[in-house]
Amino acid sequence: MSSLYEMSIRGLLPAEVMDDLPDARRVEHPTETLLVTEPLDPDAVLALVRRLTDLGLELEEVRRLEDPHAAGGAPDEPDEGERARGGAA
């Protein structure tokens, strides 16, 4: 079963990671990146976590989202907090 995942990553996410996740949404802050994935199955999530850690990125949190709108909107739609901070990256 595929689910959306929200990942909090210390630092900025390399562009090549986003190239592999065309339907994902990211919001970059000065010290972290929030990534909301496209629907992924558990094996794909583990592969993504391995890839991020192999790139030397520090994952602060990974959580499965029960509802696509739980992260503040559809992947292409910024939530209220993002709009207040200037929109999604």
Coordinates of N, CA and C in Angstrom, one line a residue:
M1 N 0.8 -1.2 0.0 CA 0.0 0.0 0.0 C 0.9 1.2 0.0
S2 N 0.6 2.2 -0.9 CA 1.4 3.4 -1.0 C 0.8 4.5 -0.1
S3 N 1.7 5.3 0.5 CA 1.3 6.4 1.3 C 2.2 7.6 1.0
L4 N 1.7 8.7 1.4 CA 2.6 9.9 1.4 C 3.4 9.9 2.7
Y5 N 4.6 10.5 2.6 CA 5.5 10.6 3.7 C 6.0 12.0 3.8
E6 N 6.2 12.4 5.1 CA 6.8 13.7 5.4 C 8.2 13.5 6.0
M7 N 9.2 14.1 5.4 CA 10.5 13.9 5.9 C 11.1 15.2 6.3
S8 N 11.7 15.3 7.5 CA 12.4 16.5 7.9 C 13.9 16.2 7.8
I9 N 14.6 17.0 7.0 CA 16.0 16.7 6.7 C 16.8 18.0 7.0
R10 N 17.9 17.7 7.8 CA 18.7 18.9 8.2 C 19.5 19.3 6.9
G11 N 19.4 20.6 6.7 CA 20.1 21.2 5.5 C 19.2 21.2 4.3
L12 N 19.9 21.5 3.2 CA 19.2 21.6 1.9 C 19.2 20.3 1.1
L13 N 18.2 20.0 0.4 CA 18.1 18.8 -0.4 C 18.7 19.0 -1.7
P14 N 19.6 18.1 -2.2 CA 20.2 18.3 -3.5 C 19.2 18.1 -4.6
A15 N 19.3 18.9 -5.7 CA 18.4 18.9 -6.8 C 18.2 17.5 -7.4
E16 N 19.2 16.7 -7.4 CA 19.1 15.4 -8.1 C 18.1 14.5 -7.3
V17 N 17.9 14.7 -6.0 CA 17.0 13.9 -5.3 C 15.6 14.3 -5.8
M18 N 15.3 15.6 -6.0 CA 14.0 16.0 -6.4 C 13.7 15.5 -7.8
D19 N 14.8 15.4 -8.7 CA 14.6 14.9 -10.0 C 14.0 13.5 -10.0
D20 N 14.3 12.7 -9.0 CA 13.8 11.4 -8.9 C 12.4 11.3 -8.3
L21 N 11.9 12.5 -7.7 CA 10.6 12.5 -7.1 C 9.8 13.7 -7.7
P22 N 9.4 13.5 -9.0 CA 8.7 14.7 -9.7 C 7.5 15.2 -9.0
D23 N 6.7 14.3 -8.3 CA 5.5 14.8 -7.7 C 5.6 15.1 -6.2
A24 N 6.8 15.2 -5.7 CA 7.1 15.5 -4.3 C 7.1 17.0 -4.2
R25 N 6.9 17.5 -2.9 CA 6.9 18.9 -2.6 C 8.0 19.1 -1.6
R26 N 8.7 20.2 -1.7 CA 9.7 20.5 -0.7 C 9.6 21.9 -0.3
V27 N 9.9 22.2 1.0 CA 9.9 23.5 1.5 C 11.2 23.7 2.2
E28 N 12.0 24.6 1.7 CA 13.4 24.8 2.3 C 13.3 25.9 3.3
H29 N 14.0 25.7 4.4 CA 14.2 26.7 5.5 C 15.7 26.8 5.6
P30 N 16.1 27.9 6.3 CA 17.6 28.1 6.4 C 18.4 26.8 6.9
T31 N 17.8 26.1 7.8 CA 18.6 25.0 8.4 C 18.0 23.6 8.1
E32 N 16.8 23.5 7.4 CA 16.2 22.2 7.1 C 15.4 22.3 5.9
T33 N 15.1 21.1 5.4 CA 14.1 20.9 4.3 C 13.0 20.0 4.7
L34 N 11.8 20.4 4.4 CA 10.7 19.5 4.7 C 10.3 18.9 3.3
L35 N 10.2 17.6 3.2 CA 9.9 16.9 2.0 C 8.6 16.2 2.2
V36 N 7.6 16.4 1.3 CA 6.4 15.5 1.3 C 6.5 14.8 0.0
T37 N 6.6 13.4 0.2 CA 6.8 12.6 -1.0 C 5.5 12.4 -1.8
E38 N 5.7 11.9 -3.0 CA 4.6 11.3 -3.8 C 4.2 10.0 -3.1
P39 N 3.1 9.4 -3.4 CA 2.8 8.1 -2.8 C 3.9 7.1 -3.0
L40 N 4.4 6.5 -2.0 CA 5.5 5.5 -2.0 C 5.1 4.3 -1.2
D41 N 5.5 3.1 -1.7 CA 5.3 1.9 -0.9 C 6.5 1.8 0.1
P42 N 6.3 0.9 1.1 CA 7.3 0.8 2.1 C 8.8 0.6 1.6
D43 N 8.9 -0.2 0.6 CA 10.3 -0.5 0.1 C 10.9 0.7 -0.6
A44 N 10.0 1.5 -1.2 CA 10.5 2.8 -1.9 C 10.9 3.8 -0.8
V45 N 10.2 3.8 0.3 CA 10.5 4.7 1.4 C 11.9 4.4 2.0
L46 N 12.1 3.1 2.2 CA 13.4 2.6 2.8 C 14.5 2.9 1.8
A47 N 14.3 2.8 0.5 CA 15.3 3.1 -0.5 C 15.6 4.6 -0.5
L48 N 14.6 5.4 -0.3 CA 14.8 6.9 -0.3 C 15.6 7.3 1.0
V49 N 15.2 6.7 2.1 CA 16.0 7.0 3.3 C 17.4 6.6 3.2
R50 N 17.7 5.4 2.6 CA 19.1 5.0 2.4 C 19.8 5.9 1.5
R51 N 19.1 6.4 0.4 CA 19.8 7.3 -0.5 C 20.1 8.6 0.2
L52 N 19.2 9.1 1.0 CA 19.5 10.4 1.7 C 20.6 10.3 2.6
T53 N 20.6 9.2 3.4 CA 21.7 9.0 4.3 C 23.1 8.7 3.6
D54 N 23.0 8.0 2.5 CA 24.2 7.8 1.7 C 24.8 9.1 1.1
L55 N 23.9 10.1 0.9 CA 24.4 11.4 0.5 C 24.9 12.3 1.6
G56 N 24.8 11.7 2.9 CA 25.3 12.4 4.0 C 24.3 13.3 4.7
L57 N 23.1 13.2 4.3 CA 22.0 14.1 4.8 C 21.5 13.5 6.1
E58 N 21.1 14.3 7.1 CA 20.7 13.9 8.4 C 19.1 14.0 8.4
L59 N 18.5 12.8 8.5 CA 17.0 12.8 8.7 C 16.7 13.1 10.1
E60 N 15.9 14.1 10.3 CA 15.4 14.4 11.7 C 14.1 13.7 12.0
E61 N 13.3 13.5 11.0 CA 12.0 12.8 11.3 C 11.5 12.3 10.0
V62 N 10.8 11.1 10.0 CA 10.1 10.6 8.9 C 8.8 10.1 9.4
R63 N 7.7 10.5 8.8 CA 6.4 10.1 9.3 C 5.5 9.8 8.1
R64 N 4.6 8.8 8.3 CA 3.6 8.5 7.2 C 2.4 9.4 7.4
L65 N 1.9 9.9 6.4 CA 0.7 10.7 6.4 C -0.5 9.9 6.0
E66 N -1.5 9.9 6.9 CA -2.7 9.1 6.6 C -3.5 9.7 5.5
D67 N -3.5 11.0 5.4 CA -4.3 11.7 4.4 C -3.5 12.7 3.6
P68 N -3.7 12.7 2.3 CA -2.9 13.6 1.5 C -2.9 15.1 1.9
H69 N -4.0 15.5 2.6 CA -4.1 16.9 3.0 C -3.5 17.1 4.5
A70 N -3.0 16.0 5.1 CA -2.5 16.2 6.5 C -1.2 17.0 6.5
A71 N -0.5 17.2 5.4 CA 0.7 18.0 5.4 C 0.4 19.5 5.0
G72 N -0.9 19.8 5.0 CA -1.3 21.2 4.7 C -1.7 21.4 3.3
G73 N -2.1 20.4 2.6 CA -2.6 20.6 1.2 C -2.0 19.5 0.3
A74 N -2.5 19.5 -0.9 CA -2.1 18.6 -2.0 C -0.6 19.0 -2.2
P75 N 0.2 18.0 -2.7 CA 1.6 18.3 -3.0 C 2.0 19.5 -3.8
D76 N 1.1 20.0 -4.6 CA 1.4 21.2 -5.4 C 0.8 22.5 -4.8
E77 N 0.3 22.4 -3.6 CA -0.5 23.5 -3.0 C 0.1 23.9 -1.7
P78 N 0.7 25.0 -1.5 CA 1.3 25.4 -0.2 C 0.2 25.6 0.9
D79 N 0.6 25.2 2.1 CA -0.4 25.4 3.2 C -0.3 26.8 3.8
E80 N -1.1 27.1 4.8 CA -1.1 28.5 5.3 C 0.2 29.0 5.8
G81 N 1.0 28.1 6.5 CA 2.3 28.5 7.0 C 3.3 28.8 5.9
E82 N 3.2 28.0 4.8 CA 4.1 28.2 3.7 C 3.8 29.5 3.0
R83 N 2.5 29.8 2.8 CA 2.1 31.1 2.2 C 2.6 32.3 3.0
A84 N 2.6 32.1 4.4 CA 3.0 33.2 5.3 C 4.5 33.4 5.1
R85 N 5.3 32.2 4.8 CA 6.7 32.3 4.7 C 7.2 32.6 3.3
G86 N 6.2 32.8 2.4 CA 6.6 33.1 1.0 C 6.4 32.0 0.0
G87 N 5.7 30.9 0.4 CA 5.3 29.9 -0.6 C 6.3 28.7 -0.6
A88 N 5.9 27.7 -1.3 CA 6.7 26.5 -1.4 C 7.9 26.7 -2.4
A89 N 8.9 26.0 -2.2 CA 10.1 26.1 -3.0 C 10.0 25.2 -4.2

